[in-house]
PDB file of C-alpha atoms in Angstrom:
ATOM      1  CA  MET A   1     162.568 332.655 241.363  1.00 61.00           C
ATOM      2  CA  VAL A   2     159.063 334.027 240.947  1.00 63.00           C
ATOM      3  CA  GLU A   3     159.777 334.778 237.263  1.00 66.00           C
ATOM      4  CA  GLU A   4     160.957 331.150 236.767  1.00 67.00           C
ATOM      5  CA  GLN A   5     157.736 329.839 238.335  1.00 69.00           C
ATOM      6  CA  LYS A   6     155.630 332.058 236.074  1.00 70.00           C
ATOM      7  CA  GLY A   7     157.525 330.718 233.055  1.00 69.00           C
ATOM      8  CA  LEU A   8     156.935 327.119 234.143  1.00 64.00           C
ATOM      9  CA  THR A   9     153.260 327.815 234.783  1.00 73.00           C
ATOM     10  CA  ASN A  10     152.880 329.405 231.351  1.00 78.00           C
ATOM     11  CA  LYS A  11     154.568 326.386 229.683  1.00 79.00           C
ATOM     12  CA  LYS A  12     152.332 324.014 231.663  1.00 80.00           C
ATOM     13  CA  ASP A  13     149.207 326.033 230.727  1.00 84.00           C
ATOM     14  CA  THR A  14     150.230 326.082 227.070  1.00 82.00           C
ATOM     15  CA  THR A  15     150.863 322.329 227.082  1.00 83.00           C
ATOM     16  CA  MET A  16     147.471 321.673 228.713  1.00 82.00           C
ATOM     17  CA  TYR A  17     145.780 323.984 226.211  1.00 80.00           C
ATOM     18  CA  LEU A  18     147.414 322.162 223.262  1.00 82.00           C
ATOM     19  CA  TYR A  19     146.496 318.782 224.758  1.00 80.00           C
ATOM     20  CA  LYS A  20     142.829 319.821 225.084  1.00 84.00           C
ATOM     21  CA  LEU A  21     142.846 321.243 221.556  1.00 80.00           C
ATOM     22  CA  LEU A  22     144.239 317.969 220.157  1.00 80.00           C
ATOM     23  CA  LYS A  23     141.530 316.009 222.002  1.00 81.00           C
ATOM     24  CA  ILE A  24     138.811 318.213 220.493  1.00 76.00           C
ATOM     25  CA  ILE A  25     140.300 317.866 216.988  1.00 74.00           C
ATOM     26  CA  ALA A  26     140.518 314.071 217.418  1.00 74.00           C
ATOM     27  CA  VAL A  27     136.851 313.832 218.508  1.00 68.00           C
ATOM     28  CA  ILE A  28     135.698 316.008 215.593  1.00 66.00           C
ATOM     29  CA  GLY A  29     137.781 313.892 213.187  1.00 64.00           C
ATOM     30  CA  LEU A  30     136.226 310.681 214.493  1.00 61.00           C
ATOM     31  CA  LEU A  31     132.722 312.131 214.165  1.00 59.00           C
ATOM     32  CA  LEU A  32     133.413 313.163 210.567  1.00 60.00           C
ATOM     33  CA  LEU A  33     134.804 309.709 209.797  1.00 59.00           C
ATOM     34  CA  VAL A  34     131.762 307.967 211.289  1.00 56.00           C
ATOM     35  CA  THR A  35     129.272 310.156 209.425  1.00 56.00           C
ATOM     36  CA  ALA A  36     131.214 309.841 206.158  1.00 58.00           C
ATOM     37  CA  CYS A  37     130.818 306.044 206.261  1.00 70.00           C
ATOM     38  CA  SER A  38     127.163 306.061 207.261  1.00 88.00           C
ATOM     39  CA  GLN A  39     124.851 303.775 205.325  1.00 94.00           C
ATOM     40  CA  GLU A  40     121.785 305.884 206.035  1.00 96.00           C
ATOM     41  CA  PRO A  41     119.800 307.088 203.019  1.00 97.00           C
ATOM     42  CA  ALA A  42     121.044 310.356 201.602  1.00 96.00           C
ATOM     43  CA  GLU A  43     118.938 313.357 200.708  1.00 97.00           C
ATOM     44  CA  ILE A  44     117.962 313.458 197.056  1.00 97.00           C
ATOM     45  CA  HIS A  45     117.886 316.890 195.438  1.00 97.00           C
ATOM     46  CA  TYR A  46     114.938 316.483 193.093  1.00 97.00           C
ATOM     47  CA  GLY A  47     115.451 318.357 189.857  1.00 97.00           C
ATOM     48  CA  ASN A  48     119.246 318.451 190.354  1.00 97.00           C
ATOM     49  CA  ASP A  49     120.478 314.896 191.064  1.00 98.00           C
ATOM     50  CA  GLU A  50     121.048 312.536 188.156  1.00 98.00           C
ATOM     51  CA  CYS A  51     120.163 308.841 187.997  1.00 98.00           C
ATOM     52  CA  ALA A  52     123.338 306.719 188.290  1.00 98.00           C
ATOM     53  CA  HIS A  53     122.008 304.286 185.665  1.00 97.00           C
ATOM     54  CA  CYS A  54     120.045 306.166 182.964  1.00 96.00           C
ATOM     55  CA  LYS A  55     121.481 309.655 183.640  1.00 97.00           C
ATOM     56  CA  MET A  56     118.014 311.242 183.684  1.00 96.00           C
ATOM     57  CA  MET A  57     117.245 313.929 186.234  1.00 97.00           C
ATOM     58  CA  ILE A  58     115.573 312.573 189.381  1.00 97.00           C
ATOM     59  CA  THR A  59     112.289 314.457 189.682  1.00 96.00           C
ATOM     60  CA  ASP A  60     109.651 312.294 191.351  1.00 96.00           C
ATOM     61  CA  ALA A  61     110.033 311.224 194.997  1.00 97.00           C
ATOM     62  CA  GLN A  62     107.464 308.411 194.609  1.00 97.00           C
ATOM     63  CA  PHE A  63     109.821 306.370 192.405  1.00 97.00           C
ATOM     64  CA  ALA A  64     113.275 307.368 193.681  1.00 97.00           C
ATOM     65  CA  SER A  65     115.707 304.807 195.046  1.00 98.00           C
ATOM     66  CA  GLN A  66     119.305 304.663 196.164  1.00 98.00           C
ATOM     67  CA  ILE A  67     122.178 302.358 197.003  1.00 98.00           C
ATOM     68  CA  VAL A  68     124.551 303.245 199.846  1.00 97.00           C
ATOM     69  CA  THR A  69     127.791 301.244 199.792  1.00 97.00           C
ATOM     70  CA  ASP A  70     129.532 299.955 202.901  1.00 94.00           C
ATOM     71  CA  LYS A  71     131.934 302.895 202.519  1.00 93.00           C
ATOM     72  CA  GLY A  72     129.093 305.416 202.437  1.00 94.00           C
ATOM     73  CA  LYS A  73     129.111 306.150 198.694  1.00 95.00           C
ATOM     74  CA  VAL A  74     125.588 306.914 197.437  1.00 97.00           C
ATOM     75  CA  HIS A  75     124.179 305.971 194.025  1.00 98.00           C
ATOM     76  CA  LYS A  76     120.822 307.651 193.338  1.00 98.00           C
ATOM     77  CA  PHE A  77     118.165 306.515 190.850  1.00 98.00           C
ATOM     78  CA  ASP A  78     115.041 307.978 189.279  1.00 97.00           C
ATOM     79  CA  ALA A  79     113.205 304.635 189.283  1.00 97.00           C
ATOM     80  CA  ILE A  80     113.314 301.331 191.132  1.00 97.00           C
ATOM     81  CA  GLU A  81     113.999 299.502 187.874  1.00 96.00           C
ATOM     82  CA  CYS A  82     117.119 301.613 187.284  1.00 97.00           C
ATOM     83  CA  MET A  83     118.411 300.631 190.731  1.00 97.00           C
ATOM     84  CA  ALA A  84     117.649 296.948 190.054  1.00 96.00           C
ATOM     85  CA  ILE A  85     119.545 296.962 186.734  1.00 96.00           C
ATOM     86  CA  TYR A  86     122.465 298.913 188.238  1.00 97.00           C
ATOM     87  CA  TYR A  87     122.582 296.428 191.121  1.00 96.00           C
ATOM     88  CA  GLN A  88     122.661 293.471 188.692  1.00 95.00           C
ATOM     89  CA  MET A  89     125.480 295.042 186.681  1.00 96.00           C
ATOM     90  CA  ASN A  90     127.621 295.986 189.711  1.00 96.00           C
ATOM     91  CA  GLN A  91     126.708 293.339 192.267  1.00 92.00           C
ATOM     92  CA  ASP A  92     130.328 292.387 192.994  1.00 92.00           C
ATOM     93  CA  GLU A  93     131.212 295.980 193.902  1.00 93.00           C
ATOM     94  CA  LEU A  94     128.044 296.434 195.944  1.00 95.00           C
ATOM     95  CA  ASP A  95     128.566 293.612 198.422  1.00 93.00           C
ATOM     96  CA  GLY A  96     127.507 294.993 201.802  1.00 95.00           C
ATOM     97  CA  ALA A  97     125.571 297.908 200.289  1.00 97.00           C
ATOM     98  CA  LYS A  98     122.128 298.924 201.513  1.00 97.00           C
ATOM     99  CA  LEU A  99     119.339 299.420 199.005  1.00 98.00           C
ATOM    100  CA  TYR A 100     116.546 301.898 199.649  1.00 98.00           C
ATOM    101  CA  VAL A 101     113.319 302.658 197.804  1.00 98.00           C
ATOM    102  CA  SER A 102     110.893 305.469 198.427  1.00 98.00           C
ATOM    103  CA  ASN A 103     107.543 304.568 199.957  1.00 98.00           C
ATOM    104  CA  TYR A 104     105.075 305.218 197.116  1.00 97.00           C
ATOM    105  CA  ALA A 105     102.319 306.318 199.509  1.00 96.00           C
ATOM    106  CA  LYS A 106     104.679 308.506 201.579  1.00 97.00           C
ATOM    107  CA  PRO A 107     107.354 309.804 199.192  1.00 96.00           C
ATOM    108  CA  GLY A 108     110.671 310.508 200.843  1.00 90.00           C
ATOM    109  CA  ASN A 109     110.216 307.824 203.515  1.00 97.00           C
ATOM    110  CA  TRP A 110     112.912 305.269 202.737  1.00 98.00           C
ATOM    111  CA  LEU A 111     112.300 301.523 202.893  1.00 98.00           C
ATOM    112  CA  ASN A 112     114.838 298.698 202.920  1.00 98.00           C
ATOM    113  CA  ALA A 113     114.398 297.329 199.375  1.00 97.00           C
ATOM    114  CA  LYS A 114     115.046 293.735 200.441  1.00 96.00           C
ATOM    115  CA  LYS A 115     112.158 293.867 202.954  1.00 97.00           C
ATOM    116  CA  THR A 116     109.763 295.893 200.828  1.00 97.00           C
ATOM    117  CA  GLN A 117     106.586 294.805 199.096  1.00 98.00           C
ATOM    118  CA  PHE A 118     106.595 295.926 195.461  1.00 98.00           C
ATOM    119  CA  VAL A 119     103.745 296.329 193.017  1.00 98.00           C
ATOM    120  CA  LYS A 120     104.116 296.239 189.254  1.00 97.00           C
ATOM    121  CA  SER A 121     101.255 298.567 188.505  1.00 95.00           C
ATOM    122  CA  GLU A 122      99.025 298.448 185.449  1.00 94.00           C
ATOM    123  CA  VAL A 123      97.991 302.095 185.846  1.00 94.00           C
ATOM    124  CA  VAL A 124     100.861 303.975 187.544  1.00 94.00           C
ATOM    125  CA  ASN A 125     103.719 304.954 185.225  1.00 92.00           C
ATOM    126  CA  SER A 126     107.228 305.202 186.643  1.00 90.00           C
ATOM    127  CA  PRO A 127     109.891 307.327 184.918  1.00 91.00           C
ATOM    128  CA  MET A 128     111.420 304.369 183.049  1.00 92.00           C
ATOM    129  CA  GLY A 129     108.156 302.594 182.276  1.00 90.00           C
ATOM    130  CA  GLU A 130     108.367 299.422 184.393  1.00 93.00           C
ATOM    131  CA  SER A 131     105.803 300.914 186.780  1.00 95.00           C
ATOM    132  CA  LEU A 132     107.375 299.499 189.931  1.00 97.00           C
ATOM    133  CA  ILE A 133     106.214 301.063 193.189  1.00 97.00           C
ATOM    134  CA  ALA A 134     107.113 300.214 196.782  1.00 98.00           C
ATOM    135  CA  PHE A 135     105.115 299.773 199.976  1.00 98.00           C
ATOM    136  CA  PRO A 136     106.267 298.989 203.524  1.00 98.00           C
ATOM    137  CA  SER A 137     103.926 295.988 203.879  1.00 97.00           C
ATOM    138  CA  ARG A 138     101.981 293.431 201.872  1.00 97.00           C
ATOM    139  CA  LYS A 139      98.765 294.754 203.436  1.00 97.00           C
ATOM    140  CA  GLU A 140      99.366 298.287 202.101  1.00 97.00           C
ATOM    141  CA  ALA A 141     100.337 296.926 198.673  1.00 97.00           C
ATOM    142  CA  GLU A 142      97.187 294.761 198.546  1.00 97.00           C
ATOM    143  CA  LYS A 143      95.093 297.784 199.480  1.00 96.00           C
ATOM    144  CA  HIS A 144      96.688 299.689 196.589  1.00 96.00           C
ATOM    145  CA  ILE A 145      95.970 296.941 194.034  1.00 96.00           C
ATOM    146  CA  SER A 146      92.406 296.567 195.276  1.00 96.00           C
ATOM    147  CA  ASP A 147      91.809 300.058 193.845  1.00 92.00           C
ATOM    148  CA  ARG A 148      94.276 300.004 190.939  1.00 95.00           C
ATOM    149  CA  PRO A 149      95.303 296.761 189.223  1.00 95.00           C
ATOM    150  CA  GLY A 150      98.820 295.434 189.617  1.00 96.00           C
ATOM    151  CA  LYS A 151     100.937 292.442 190.562  1.00 97.00           C
ATOM    152  CA  LEU A 152     102.709 291.875 193.906  1.00 98.00           C
ATOM    153  CA  LEU A 153     106.478 291.317 193.715  1.00 97.00           C
ATOM    154  CA  LYS A 154     109.281 290.796 196.229  1.00 97.00           C
ATOM    155  CA  TRP A 155     112.837 292.118 195.885  1.00 96.00           C
ATOM    156  CA  ALA A 156     114.043 288.721 194.602  1.00 95.00           C
ATOM    157  CA  GLU A 157     111.791 289.178 191.541  1.00 96.00           C
ATOM    158  CA  VAL A 158     112.444 292.899 191.126  1.00 95.00           C
ATOM    159  CA  SER A 159     116.209 292.357 191.277  1.00 93.00           C
ATOM    160  CA  GLN A 160     115.995 290.021 188.248  1.00 92.00           C
ATOM    161  CA  ILE A 161     114.119 292.499 186.066  1.00 87.00           C
ATOM    162  CA  GLU A 162     115.340 293.075 182.515  1.00 84.00           C
ATOM    163  CA  MET A 163     114.759 296.233 180.541  1.00 74.00           C
TER     164      MET A 163
END
């Protein structure tokens, strides 16, 4: 009788252990799924990552940009103009995507491209030559062009750029 009870206890313990293990695996799986579909900006590996549009190496954080699709796929660019052209060419596939540009004054700080103030600079050269740079506010962009000539642009104008 005692041996039967030990056997039942061992089966019950094993079942509880497997149940807890399945719960842990399910939670880890959900966390991986959530992070895989994140639309947060991805890290760019400068000197290793390639521009999705022009295929040049991304080397300068001041001009980098990226598109993160609603499924979490990341397209990285070496210049804002490359992202704008890529967006024009693939707009149907990019419905729901988030567009990020690097803050020119604080490289690596990502800005929502659709809410960003752009400057088409007359003195700063971007990798592809359109000389587009991004600032988080109109005030910061105006401060920049007070020292170095340029023209203020919004995303609606940048997104129509032709190269």
